[in-house]
CSV table of C-alpha atoms in Angstrom, one decimal:
chain,number,residue,atom,x,y,z
A,1,VAL,CA,27.6,15.0,182.5
A,2,GLY,CA,27.2,18.5,184.1
A,3,ALA,CA,27.1,19.6,187.4
A,4,ALA,CA,25.3,18.6,190.7
A,5,PRO,CA,21.8,20.8,190.5
A,6,GLU,CA,22.0,22.4,194.1
A,7,SER,CA,25.7,23.3,193.5
A,8,GLY,CA,25.2,25.7,190.4
A,9,ILE,CA,28.7,24.6,189.2
A,10,ASP,CA,28.5,23.3,185.6
A,11,ALA,CA,31.9,21.4,184.5
A,12,THR,CA,32.4,19.5,181.4
A,13,SER,CA,35.8,18.0,180.2
A,14,SER,CA,37.2,16.8,176.9
A,15,LEU,CA,40.5,15.4,175.7
A,16,ASN,CA,42.6,16.7,172.8
A,17,HIS,CA,43.4,15.2,169.8
A,18,LYS,CA,46.1,12.9,170.9
A,19,GLY,CA,44.0,11.8,174.0
A,20,ASN,CA,46.8,12.9,176.6
A,21,ARG,CA,45.6,16.3,177.8
A,22,ALA,CA,42.5,17.1,179.3
A,23,ASP,CA,40.5,20.6,179.1
A,24,ILE,CA,38.4,20.9,181.9
A,25,ARG,CA,35.8,24.0,181.5
A,26,TRP,CA,33.0,25.4,183.8
A,27,SER,CA,30.9,28.0,184.7
A,28,GLY,CA,28.5,29.3,187.7
A,29,ALA,CA,31.4,29.4,190.4
A,30,ASP,CA,31.9,32.4,192.5
A,31,GLY,CA,34.9,34.2,193.6
A,32,SER,CA,38.2,34.8,192.0
A,33,ARG,CA,39.7,31.3,192.4
A,34,VAL,CA,38.5,27.8,192.2
A,35,ARG,CA,40.2,24.4,193.1
A,36,ILE,CA,40.2,21.5,190.8
A,37,TYR,CA,40.4,18.0,192.0
A,38,ARG,CA,41.2,14.6,190.0
A,39,ASP,CA,39.8,11.3,191.4
A,40,GLY,CA,39.1,12.8,194.5
A,41,GLY,CA,42.5,14.7,195.0
A,42,GLN,CA,43.3,18.5,194.9
A,43,LEU,CA,45.3,19.1,191.9
A,44,THR,CA,45.4,22.9,191.4
A,45,ARG,CA,44.0,26.0,192.7
A,46,THR,CA,43.5,28.4,189.6
A,47,ARG,CA,42.0,31.4,188.3
A,48,ASN,CA,37.9,31.4,188.1
A,49,ASP,CA,38.0,32.0,184.0
A,50,GLY,CA,36.0,28.8,183.1
A,51,PHE,CA,39.2,27.0,181.6
A,52,TRP,CA,42.0,24.9,183.0
A,53,ARG,CA,44.2,22.1,181.0
A,54,ASP,CA,45.8,18.7,182.9
A,55,ARG,CA,48.9,18.3,181.1
A,56,ASN,CA,49.2,14.7,182.7
A,57,TYR,CA,45.8,13.0,182.1
A,58,SER,CA,45.7,9.2,182.2
A,59,ILE,CA,43.1,7.1,181.3
A,60,GLY,CA,40.1,6.9,183.9
A,61,ASP,CA,40.7,10.1,185.4
A,62,SER,CA,37.7,12.3,186.5
A,63,TYR,CA,37.5,16.0,187.7
A,64,GLN,CA,35.6,18.0,189.9
A,65,VAL,CA,35.6,22.0,189.9
A,66,CYS,CA,34.8,23.5,193.5
A,67,GLU,CA,34.8,27.0,194.9
A,68,ASP,CA,38.0,28.3,196.6
A,69,GLY,CA,36.7,27.4,200.0
A,70,GLY,CA,36.3,23.6,198.9
A,71,SER,CA,32.6,23.8,198.1
A,72,PRO,CA,30.0,23.9,196.6
A,73,CYS,CA,31.6,21.6,194.0
A,74,SER,CA,30.3,20.6,190.4
A,75,ALA,CA,29.5,16.8,189.6
A,76,GLU,CA,32.6,14.5,189.0
A,77,VAL,CA,33.0,14.8,185.1
A,78,ALA,CA,35.3,12.5,183.1
A,79,PRO,CA,36.7,13.3,179.7
A,80,SER,CA,35.2,12.5,176.1
A,81,PRO,CA,36.9,12.8,173.1
């Protein structure tokens, strides 16, 4: 699953081998920081370096990456093994 075409932010996520951590990767966001959302709620604000790891992943979680101002955002992505 990729980003909504109009946003320019492309996000993917994958699980580690134990299935308990989700790695979120993205590209196309402007600015020095991005906001990461899990299931619609803001999870963190982090550097716009293209990678962040959720150490508290639960089955069914989905993620979205947004520029620091709150938009534009990627499409929601769900981790795959």
